[in-house]
mmCIF file of C-alpha atoms in Angstrom:
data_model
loop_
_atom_site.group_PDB
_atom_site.id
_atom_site.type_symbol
_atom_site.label_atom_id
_atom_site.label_comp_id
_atom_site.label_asym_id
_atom_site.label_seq_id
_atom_site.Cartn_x
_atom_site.Cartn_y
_atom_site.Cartn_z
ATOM 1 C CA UNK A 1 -44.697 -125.757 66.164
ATOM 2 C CA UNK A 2 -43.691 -128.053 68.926
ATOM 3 C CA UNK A 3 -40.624 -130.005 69.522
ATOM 4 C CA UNK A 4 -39.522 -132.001 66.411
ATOM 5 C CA UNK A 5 -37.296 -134.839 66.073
ATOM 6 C CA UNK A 6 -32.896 -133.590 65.876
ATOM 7 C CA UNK A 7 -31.820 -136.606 63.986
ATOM 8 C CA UNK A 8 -29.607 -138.868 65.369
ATOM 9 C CA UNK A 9 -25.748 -140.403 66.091
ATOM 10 C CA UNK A 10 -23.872 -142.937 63.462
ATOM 11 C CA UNK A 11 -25.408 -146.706 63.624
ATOM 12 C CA UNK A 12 -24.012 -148.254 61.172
ATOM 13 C CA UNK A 13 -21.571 -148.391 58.486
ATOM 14 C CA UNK A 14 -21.305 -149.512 55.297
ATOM 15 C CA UNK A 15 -18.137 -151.523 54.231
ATOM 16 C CA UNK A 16 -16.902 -152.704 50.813
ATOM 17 C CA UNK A 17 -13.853 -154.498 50.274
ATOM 18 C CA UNK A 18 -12.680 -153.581 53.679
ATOM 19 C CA UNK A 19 -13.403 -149.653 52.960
ATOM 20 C CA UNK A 20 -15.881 -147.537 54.455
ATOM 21 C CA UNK A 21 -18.067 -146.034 51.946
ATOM 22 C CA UNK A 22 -21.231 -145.294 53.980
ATOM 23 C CA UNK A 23 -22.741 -144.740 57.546
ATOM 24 C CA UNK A 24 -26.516 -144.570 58.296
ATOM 25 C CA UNK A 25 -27.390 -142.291 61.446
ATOM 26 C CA UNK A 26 -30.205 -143.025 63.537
ATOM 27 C CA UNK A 27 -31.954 -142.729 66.943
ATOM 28 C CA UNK A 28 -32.256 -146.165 69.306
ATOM 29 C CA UNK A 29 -33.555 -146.444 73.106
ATOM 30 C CA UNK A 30 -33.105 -149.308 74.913
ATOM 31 C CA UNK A 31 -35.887 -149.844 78.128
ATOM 32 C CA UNK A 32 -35.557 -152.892 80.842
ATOM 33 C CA UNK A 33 -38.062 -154.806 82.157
ATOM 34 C CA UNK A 34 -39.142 -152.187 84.592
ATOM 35 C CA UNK A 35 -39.321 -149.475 81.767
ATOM 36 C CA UNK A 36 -36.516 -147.593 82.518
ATOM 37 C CA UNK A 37 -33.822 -146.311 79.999
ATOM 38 C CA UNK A 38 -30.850 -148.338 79.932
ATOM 39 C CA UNK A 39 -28.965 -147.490 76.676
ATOM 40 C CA UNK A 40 -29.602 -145.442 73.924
ATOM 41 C CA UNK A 41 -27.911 -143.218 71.211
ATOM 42 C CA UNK A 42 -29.710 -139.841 69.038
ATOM 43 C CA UNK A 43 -32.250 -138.368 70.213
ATOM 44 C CA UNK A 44 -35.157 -140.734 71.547
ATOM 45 C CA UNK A 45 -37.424 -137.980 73.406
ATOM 46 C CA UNK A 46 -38.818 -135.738 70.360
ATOM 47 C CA UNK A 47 -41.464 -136.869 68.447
ATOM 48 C CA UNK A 48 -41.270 -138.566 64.975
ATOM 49 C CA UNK A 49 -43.609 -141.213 63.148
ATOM 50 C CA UNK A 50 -43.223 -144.386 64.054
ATOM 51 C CA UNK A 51 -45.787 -145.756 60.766
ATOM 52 C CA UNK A 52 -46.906 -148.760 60.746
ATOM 53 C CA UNK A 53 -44.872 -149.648 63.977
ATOM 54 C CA UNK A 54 -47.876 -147.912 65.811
ATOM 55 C CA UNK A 55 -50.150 -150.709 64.446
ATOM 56 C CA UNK A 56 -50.343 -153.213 67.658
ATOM 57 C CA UNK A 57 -51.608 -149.752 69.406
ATOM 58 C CA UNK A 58 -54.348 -149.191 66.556
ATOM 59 C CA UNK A 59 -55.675 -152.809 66.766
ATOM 60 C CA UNK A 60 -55.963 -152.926 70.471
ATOM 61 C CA UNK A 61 -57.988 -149.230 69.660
ATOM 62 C CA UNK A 62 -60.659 -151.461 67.190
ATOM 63 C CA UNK A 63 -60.887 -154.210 69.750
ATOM 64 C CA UNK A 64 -62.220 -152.148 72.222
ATOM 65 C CA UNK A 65 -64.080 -150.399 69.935
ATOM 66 C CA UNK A 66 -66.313 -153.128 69.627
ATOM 67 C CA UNK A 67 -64.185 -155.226 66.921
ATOM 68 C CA UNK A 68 -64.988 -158.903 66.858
ATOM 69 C CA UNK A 69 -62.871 -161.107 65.716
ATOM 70 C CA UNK A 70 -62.754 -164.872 67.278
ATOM 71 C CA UNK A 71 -59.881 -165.864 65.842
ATOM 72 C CA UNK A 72 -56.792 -164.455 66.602
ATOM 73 C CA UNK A 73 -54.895 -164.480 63.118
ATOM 74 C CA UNK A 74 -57.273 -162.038 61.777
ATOM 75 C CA UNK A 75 -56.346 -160.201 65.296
ATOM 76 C CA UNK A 76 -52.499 -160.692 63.774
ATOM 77 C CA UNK A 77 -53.963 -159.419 60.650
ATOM 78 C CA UNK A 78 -55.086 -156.164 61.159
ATOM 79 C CA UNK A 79 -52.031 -155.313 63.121
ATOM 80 C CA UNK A 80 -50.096 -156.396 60.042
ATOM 81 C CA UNK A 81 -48.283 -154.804 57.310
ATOM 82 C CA UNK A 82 -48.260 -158.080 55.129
ATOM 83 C CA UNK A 83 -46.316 -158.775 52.426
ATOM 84 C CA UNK A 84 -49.576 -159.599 49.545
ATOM 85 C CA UNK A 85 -49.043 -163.528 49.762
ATOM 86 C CA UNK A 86 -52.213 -165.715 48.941
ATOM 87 C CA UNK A 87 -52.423 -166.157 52.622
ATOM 88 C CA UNK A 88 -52.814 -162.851 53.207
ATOM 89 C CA UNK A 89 -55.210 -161.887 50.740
ATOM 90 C CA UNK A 90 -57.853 -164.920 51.146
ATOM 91 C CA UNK A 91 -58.294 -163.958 54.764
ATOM 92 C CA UNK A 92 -58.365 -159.798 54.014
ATOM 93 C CA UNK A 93 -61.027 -160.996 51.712
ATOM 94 C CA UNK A 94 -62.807 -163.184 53.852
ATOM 95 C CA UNK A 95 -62.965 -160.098 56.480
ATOM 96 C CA UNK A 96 -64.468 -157.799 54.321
ATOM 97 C CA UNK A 97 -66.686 -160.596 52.719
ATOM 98 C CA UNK A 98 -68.043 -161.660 56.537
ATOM 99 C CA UNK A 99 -69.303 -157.519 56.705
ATOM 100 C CA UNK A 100 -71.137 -157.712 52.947
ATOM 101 C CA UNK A 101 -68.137 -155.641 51.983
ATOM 102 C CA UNK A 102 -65.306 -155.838 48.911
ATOM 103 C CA UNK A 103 -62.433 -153.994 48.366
ATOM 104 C CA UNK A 104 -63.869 -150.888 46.825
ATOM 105 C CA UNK A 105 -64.939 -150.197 50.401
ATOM 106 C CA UNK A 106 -61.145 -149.878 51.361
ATOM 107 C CA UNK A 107 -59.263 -146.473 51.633
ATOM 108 C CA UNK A 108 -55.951 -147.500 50.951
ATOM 109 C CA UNK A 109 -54.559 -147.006 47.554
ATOM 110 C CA UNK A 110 -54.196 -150.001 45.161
ATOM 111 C CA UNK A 111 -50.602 -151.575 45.357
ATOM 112 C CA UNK A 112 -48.842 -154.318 44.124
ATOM 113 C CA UNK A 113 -47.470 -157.056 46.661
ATOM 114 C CA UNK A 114 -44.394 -156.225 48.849
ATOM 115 C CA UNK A 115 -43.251 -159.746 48.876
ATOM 116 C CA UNK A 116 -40.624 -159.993 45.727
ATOM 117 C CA UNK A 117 -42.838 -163.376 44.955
ATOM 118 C CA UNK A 118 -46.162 -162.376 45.494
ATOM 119 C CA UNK A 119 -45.155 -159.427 42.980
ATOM 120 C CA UNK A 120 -43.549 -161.288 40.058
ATOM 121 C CA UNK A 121 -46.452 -163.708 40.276
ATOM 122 C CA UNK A 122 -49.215 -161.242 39.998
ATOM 123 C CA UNK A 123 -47.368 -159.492 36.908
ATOM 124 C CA UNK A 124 -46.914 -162.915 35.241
ATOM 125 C CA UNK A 125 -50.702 -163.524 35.260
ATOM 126 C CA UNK A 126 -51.007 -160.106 33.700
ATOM 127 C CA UNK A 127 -52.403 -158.456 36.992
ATOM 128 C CA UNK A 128 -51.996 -155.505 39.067
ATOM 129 C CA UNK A 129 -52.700 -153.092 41.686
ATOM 130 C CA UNK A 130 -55.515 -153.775 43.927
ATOM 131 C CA UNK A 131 -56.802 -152.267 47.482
ATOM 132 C CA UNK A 132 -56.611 -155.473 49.086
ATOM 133 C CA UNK A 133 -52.596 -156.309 48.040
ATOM 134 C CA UNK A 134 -52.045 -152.947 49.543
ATOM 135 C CA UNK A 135 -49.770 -153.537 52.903
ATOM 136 C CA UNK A 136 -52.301 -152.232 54.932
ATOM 137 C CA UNK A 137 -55.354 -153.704 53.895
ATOM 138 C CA UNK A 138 -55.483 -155.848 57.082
ATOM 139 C CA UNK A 139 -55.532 -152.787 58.826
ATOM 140 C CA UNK A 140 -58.373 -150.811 56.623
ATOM 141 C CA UNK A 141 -60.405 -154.163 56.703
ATOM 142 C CA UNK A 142 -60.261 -153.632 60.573
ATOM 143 C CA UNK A 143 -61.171 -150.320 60.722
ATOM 144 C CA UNK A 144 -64.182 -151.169 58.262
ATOM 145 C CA UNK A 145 -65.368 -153.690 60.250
ATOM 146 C CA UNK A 146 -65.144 -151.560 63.577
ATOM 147 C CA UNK A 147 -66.911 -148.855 62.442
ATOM 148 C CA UNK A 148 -70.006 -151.443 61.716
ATOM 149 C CA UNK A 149 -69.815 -152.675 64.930
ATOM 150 C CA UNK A 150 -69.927 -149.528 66.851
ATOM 151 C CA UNK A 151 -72.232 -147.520 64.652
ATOM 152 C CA UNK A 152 -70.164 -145.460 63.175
ATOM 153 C CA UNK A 153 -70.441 -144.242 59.566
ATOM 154 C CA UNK A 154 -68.343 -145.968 57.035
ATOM 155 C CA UNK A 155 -67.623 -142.747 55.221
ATOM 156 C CA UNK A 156 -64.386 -140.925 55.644
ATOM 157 C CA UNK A 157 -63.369 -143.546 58.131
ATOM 158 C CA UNK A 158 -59.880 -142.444 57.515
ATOM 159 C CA UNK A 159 -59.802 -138.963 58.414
ATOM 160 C CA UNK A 160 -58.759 -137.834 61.511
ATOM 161 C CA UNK A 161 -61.805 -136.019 63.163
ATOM 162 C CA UNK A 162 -63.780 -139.684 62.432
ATOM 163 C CA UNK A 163 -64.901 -141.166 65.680
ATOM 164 C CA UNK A 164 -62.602 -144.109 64.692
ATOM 165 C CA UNK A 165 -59.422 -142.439 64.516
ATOM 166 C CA UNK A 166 -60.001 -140.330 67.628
ATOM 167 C CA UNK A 167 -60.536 -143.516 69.534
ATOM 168 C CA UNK A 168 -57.877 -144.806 68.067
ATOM 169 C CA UNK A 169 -55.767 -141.820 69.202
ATOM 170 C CA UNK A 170 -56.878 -141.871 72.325
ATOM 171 C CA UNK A 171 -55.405 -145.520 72.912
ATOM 172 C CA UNK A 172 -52.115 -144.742 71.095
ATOM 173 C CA UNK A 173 -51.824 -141.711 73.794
ATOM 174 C CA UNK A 174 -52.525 -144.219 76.572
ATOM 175 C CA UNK A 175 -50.036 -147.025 75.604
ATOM 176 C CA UNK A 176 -47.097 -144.496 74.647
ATOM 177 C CA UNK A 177 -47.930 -142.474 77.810
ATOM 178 C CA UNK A 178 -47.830 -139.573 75.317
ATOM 179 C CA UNK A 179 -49.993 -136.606 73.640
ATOM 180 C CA UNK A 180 -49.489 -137.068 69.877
ATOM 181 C CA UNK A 181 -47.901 -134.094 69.041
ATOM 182 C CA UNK A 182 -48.328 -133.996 65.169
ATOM 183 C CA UNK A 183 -50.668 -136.025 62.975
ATOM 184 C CA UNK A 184 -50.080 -136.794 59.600
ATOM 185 C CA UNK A 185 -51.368 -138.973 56.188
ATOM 186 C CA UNK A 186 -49.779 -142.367 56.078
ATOM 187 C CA UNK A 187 -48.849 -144.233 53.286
ATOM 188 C CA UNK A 188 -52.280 -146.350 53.341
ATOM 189 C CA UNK A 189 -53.900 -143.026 53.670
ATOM 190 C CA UNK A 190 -55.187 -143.258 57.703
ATOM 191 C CA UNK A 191 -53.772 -141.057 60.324
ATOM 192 C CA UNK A 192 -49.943 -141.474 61.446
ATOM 193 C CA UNK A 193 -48.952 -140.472 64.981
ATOM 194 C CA UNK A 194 -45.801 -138.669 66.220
ATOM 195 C CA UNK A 195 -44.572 -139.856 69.640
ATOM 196 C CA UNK A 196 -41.095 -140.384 70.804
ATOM 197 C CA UNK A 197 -38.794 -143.985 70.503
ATOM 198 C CA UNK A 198 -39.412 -143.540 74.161
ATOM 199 C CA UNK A 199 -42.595 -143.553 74.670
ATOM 200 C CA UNK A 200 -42.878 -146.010 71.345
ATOM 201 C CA UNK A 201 -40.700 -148.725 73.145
ATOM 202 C CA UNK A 202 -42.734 -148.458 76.012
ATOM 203 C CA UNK A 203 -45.906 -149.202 74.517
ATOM 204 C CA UNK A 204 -44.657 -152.089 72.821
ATOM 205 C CA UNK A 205 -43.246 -153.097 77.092
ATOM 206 C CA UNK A 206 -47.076 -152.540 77.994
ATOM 207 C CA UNK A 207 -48.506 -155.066 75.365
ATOM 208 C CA UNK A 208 -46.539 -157.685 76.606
ATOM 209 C CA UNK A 209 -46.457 -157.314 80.052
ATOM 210 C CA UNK A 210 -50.209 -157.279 79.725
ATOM 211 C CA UNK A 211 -52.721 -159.459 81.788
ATOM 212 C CA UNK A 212 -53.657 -162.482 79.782
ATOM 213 C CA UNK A 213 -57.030 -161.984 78.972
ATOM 214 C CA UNK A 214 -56.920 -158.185 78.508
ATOM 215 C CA UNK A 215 -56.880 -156.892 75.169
ATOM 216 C CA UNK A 216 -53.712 -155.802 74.473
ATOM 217 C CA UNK A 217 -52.510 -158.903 75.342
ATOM 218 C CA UNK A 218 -54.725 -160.824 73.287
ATOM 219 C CA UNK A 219 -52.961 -158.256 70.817
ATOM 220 C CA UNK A 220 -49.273 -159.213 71.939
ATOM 221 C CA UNK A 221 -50.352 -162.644 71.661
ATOM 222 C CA UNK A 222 -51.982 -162.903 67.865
ATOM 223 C CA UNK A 223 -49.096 -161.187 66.324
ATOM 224 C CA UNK A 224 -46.741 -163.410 67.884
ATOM 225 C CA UNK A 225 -48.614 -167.003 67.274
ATOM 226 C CA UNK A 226 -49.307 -165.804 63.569
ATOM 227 C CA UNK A 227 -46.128 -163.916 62.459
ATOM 228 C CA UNK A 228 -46.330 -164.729 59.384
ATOM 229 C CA UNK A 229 -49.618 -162.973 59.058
ATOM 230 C CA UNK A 230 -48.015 -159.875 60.459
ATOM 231 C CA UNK A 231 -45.200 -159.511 58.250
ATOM 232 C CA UNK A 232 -44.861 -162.464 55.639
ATOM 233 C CA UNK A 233 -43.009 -165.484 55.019
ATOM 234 C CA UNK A 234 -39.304 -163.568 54.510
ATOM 235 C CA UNK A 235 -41.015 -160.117 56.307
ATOM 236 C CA UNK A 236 -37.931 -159.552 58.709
ATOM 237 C CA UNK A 237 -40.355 -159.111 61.662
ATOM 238 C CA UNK A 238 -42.137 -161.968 61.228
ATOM 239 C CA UNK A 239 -38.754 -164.082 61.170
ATOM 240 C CA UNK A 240 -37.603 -162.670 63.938
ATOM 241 C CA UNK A 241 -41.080 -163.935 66.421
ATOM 242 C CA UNK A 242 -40.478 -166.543 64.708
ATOM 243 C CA UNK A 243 -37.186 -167.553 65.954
ATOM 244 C CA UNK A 244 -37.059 -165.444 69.303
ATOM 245 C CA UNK A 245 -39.321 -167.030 72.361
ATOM 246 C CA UNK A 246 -41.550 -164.388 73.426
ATOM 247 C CA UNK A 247 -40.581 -161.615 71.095
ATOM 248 C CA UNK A 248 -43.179 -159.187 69.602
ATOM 249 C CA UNK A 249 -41.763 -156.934 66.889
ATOM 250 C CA UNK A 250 -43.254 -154.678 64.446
ATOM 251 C CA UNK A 251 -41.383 -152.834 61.503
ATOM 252 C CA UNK A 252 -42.666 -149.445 60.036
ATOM 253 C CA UNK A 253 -41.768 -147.517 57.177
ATOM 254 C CA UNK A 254 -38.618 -145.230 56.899
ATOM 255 C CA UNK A 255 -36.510 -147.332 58.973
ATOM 256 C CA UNK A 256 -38.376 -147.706 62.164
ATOM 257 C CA UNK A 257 -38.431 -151.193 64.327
ATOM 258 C CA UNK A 258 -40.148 -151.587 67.768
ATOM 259 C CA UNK A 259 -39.724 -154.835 69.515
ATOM 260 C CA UNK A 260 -40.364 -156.182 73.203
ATOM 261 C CA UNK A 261 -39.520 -159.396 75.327
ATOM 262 C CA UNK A 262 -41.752 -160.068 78.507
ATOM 263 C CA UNK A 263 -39.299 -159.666 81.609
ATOM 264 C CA UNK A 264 -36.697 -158.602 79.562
ATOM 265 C CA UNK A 265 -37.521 -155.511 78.174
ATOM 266 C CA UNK A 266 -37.676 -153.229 74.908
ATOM 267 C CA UNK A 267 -35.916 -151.357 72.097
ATOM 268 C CA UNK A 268 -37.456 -148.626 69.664
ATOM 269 C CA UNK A 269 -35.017 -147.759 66.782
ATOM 270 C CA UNK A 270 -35.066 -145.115 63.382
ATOM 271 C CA UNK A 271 -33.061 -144.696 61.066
ATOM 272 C CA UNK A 272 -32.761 -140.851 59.495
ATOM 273 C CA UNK A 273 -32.509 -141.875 56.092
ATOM 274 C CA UNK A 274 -35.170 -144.597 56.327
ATOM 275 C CA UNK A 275 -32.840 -147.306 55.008
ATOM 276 C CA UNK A 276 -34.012 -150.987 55.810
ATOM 277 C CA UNK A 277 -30.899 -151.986 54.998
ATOM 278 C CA UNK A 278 -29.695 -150.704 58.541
ATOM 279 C CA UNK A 279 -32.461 -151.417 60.791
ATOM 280 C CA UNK A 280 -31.928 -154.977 61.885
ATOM 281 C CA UNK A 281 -28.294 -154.720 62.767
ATOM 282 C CA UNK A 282 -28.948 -152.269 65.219
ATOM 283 C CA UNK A 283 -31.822 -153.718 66.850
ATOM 284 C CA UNK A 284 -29.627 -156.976 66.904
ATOM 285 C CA UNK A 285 -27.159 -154.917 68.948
ATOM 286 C CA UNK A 286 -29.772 -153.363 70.942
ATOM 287 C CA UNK A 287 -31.801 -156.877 71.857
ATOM 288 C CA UNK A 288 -27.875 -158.432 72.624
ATOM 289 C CA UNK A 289 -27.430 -155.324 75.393
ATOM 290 C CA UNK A 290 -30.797 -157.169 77.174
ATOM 291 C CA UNK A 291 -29.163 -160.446 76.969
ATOM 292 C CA UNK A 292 -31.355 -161.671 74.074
ATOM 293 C CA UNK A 293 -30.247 -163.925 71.964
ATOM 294 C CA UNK A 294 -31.009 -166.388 69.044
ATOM 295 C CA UNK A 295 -29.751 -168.182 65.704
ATOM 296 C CA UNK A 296 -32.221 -165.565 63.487
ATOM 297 C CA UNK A 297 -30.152 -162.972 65.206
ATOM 298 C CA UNK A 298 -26.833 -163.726 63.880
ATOM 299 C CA UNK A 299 -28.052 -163.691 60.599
ATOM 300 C CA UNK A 300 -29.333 -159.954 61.035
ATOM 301 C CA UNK A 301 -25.741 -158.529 63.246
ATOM 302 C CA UNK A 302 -24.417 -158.224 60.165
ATOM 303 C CA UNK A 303 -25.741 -157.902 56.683
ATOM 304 C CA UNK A 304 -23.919 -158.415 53.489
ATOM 305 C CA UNK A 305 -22.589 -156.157 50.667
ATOM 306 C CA UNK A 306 -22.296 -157.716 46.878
ATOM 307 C CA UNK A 307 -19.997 -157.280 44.283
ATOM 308 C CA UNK A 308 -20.302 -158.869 41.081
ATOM 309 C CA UNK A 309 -22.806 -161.509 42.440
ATOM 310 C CA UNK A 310 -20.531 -162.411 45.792
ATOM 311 C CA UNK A 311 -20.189 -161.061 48.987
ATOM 312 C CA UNK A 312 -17.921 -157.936 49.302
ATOM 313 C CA UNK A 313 -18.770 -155.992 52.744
ATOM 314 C CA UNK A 314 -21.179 -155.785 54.707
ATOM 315 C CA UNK A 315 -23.382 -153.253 56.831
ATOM 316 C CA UNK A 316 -22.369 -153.681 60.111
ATOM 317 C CA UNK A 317 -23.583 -151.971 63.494
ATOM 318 C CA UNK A 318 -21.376 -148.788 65.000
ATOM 319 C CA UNK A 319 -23.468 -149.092 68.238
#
């Protein structure tokens, strides 16, 4: 077995009535404009999984694939881990409905909603799990519709020898400058690569500093004119495009954020325990060492800690 990822330094802590009663560790890099490292904490050169924060990577993959898709939300939307709004789930349909295709076609496992909203509403109306709620449904429509266009079968699209993935390898490789050292089965059931925060933050550099009219900047550029579509209305990702000029930002599971500002530069953060909870802090703090800065992001530096209904503490960045 090759290298594997050490784990990292204390990011955070947790505080409660003025007393420490947690800290989340965690790995960050911090790359300027030109690429090069110029902050960091853990260990940001051994490979991990990034999840879904390899996404942008996997949609620029289906694009040149042969992927076509004219308007750039759906771009936004197969890039996306959304949240299950109606939004989101009209236009997944609408993808698979434009290739004679329904959700039974889709690998990922049925799910209910992310969005706390979406959620309560389906339960009320005495639903539940579907493929197409599933976060990554977006993504799964994409690689559907991919493997039509290039010839490819539809069956076993998901596994890793398929034509798909490999091509979709191959361009995750390129962008993170990196050989995949170790692929696994992600949550929506496709292939997960292991690369390094390093070469992770990079990528993310790459799609923004892209050429307009190449493809991973017609990438960059869907995800961040249709963040909602990437994330969802309150998806912490989306909010943050939303509210930062320029930024692209994608969240993956276990604690993992990547995020990039054209001319500015890029951060790639995880946290060892996979807490949320202690993500956005310390990509606040990272994002603030470029010189970036915005309202949303004072309402991430610090995030609070309840007591009986009112605030008590709060998780705060150690870095």
């Amino acid at each position: 077995m090759g290298k594997t990822y050490e784990g990292g330094a204390p990011l955070t802590e947790v505080v409660r009535s003025g007393f420490v009663e947690g800290v989340h560790r965690g790995s960050v890099v911090v790359l300027d404009a030109a690429g090069t490292t110029v902050a960091g904490a853990g260990d940001v050169t051994s490979p991990f999984f990034p999840r879904s924060s390899n996404k942008p990577m996997q949609a620029i993959g289906m694009l040149r694939a042969g992927l076509a898709l004219t308007d750039p939300a759906d771009v936004a939307l197969v890039s996306a881990s959304h949240a299950g709004e109606d939004f989101h789930l009209r236009r997944v349909g609408a993808l698979l409905a434009r290739a004679g295709l329904d959700e039974s076609a889709l690998h990922c496992p049925p799910d209910l909603p992310v969005s706390d909203e979406a959620r309560t509403a389906v339960l009320r109306a005495g639903g539940g799990p579907t493929r197409t709620q599933m976060n990554c449904s977006g993504k799964h429509s994409g690689m559907l519709l991919t493997c039509l266009a290039a010839g490819w079968p539809l069956d076993g699209y998901w596994r890793p020898e398929h034509p798909l993935q490999q091509r979709l390898r191959d361009t995750v490789e390129e962008f993170t400058g990196e050989r995949a050292e170790a692929v696994g089965v992600d949550g929506c059931g496709a292939p997960v690569l292991a690369v390094s925060l390093t070469g992770l933050a990079g990528a993310y550099l790459r799609l923004v500093s892209a050429e307009p009219g190449t493809v991973a900047r017609t990438v960059a550029d869907a995800m961040r004119a249709h963040p909602d579509l990437v994330g969802g209305t309150q998806a912490d990702d989306s909010r943050l495009m939303r509210g930062v000029p320029g930024l692209l930002a994608k969240i993956g599971a276990e604690g993992v954020v990547a995020a990039a500002v054209p001319g500015v530069g890029a951060v790639a953060l995880k946290i060892d325990d996979g807490a949320g909870r202690a993500r956005m802090p310390v990509l606040v703090s990272a994002l603030r060492r470029l010189g970036v800065d915005a309202p949303v992001l004072a309402e991430y530096a610090e995030l609070p800690i309840f007591g009986g209904g009112l605030p008590v503490g709060a998780v705060r960045p150690l870095w």
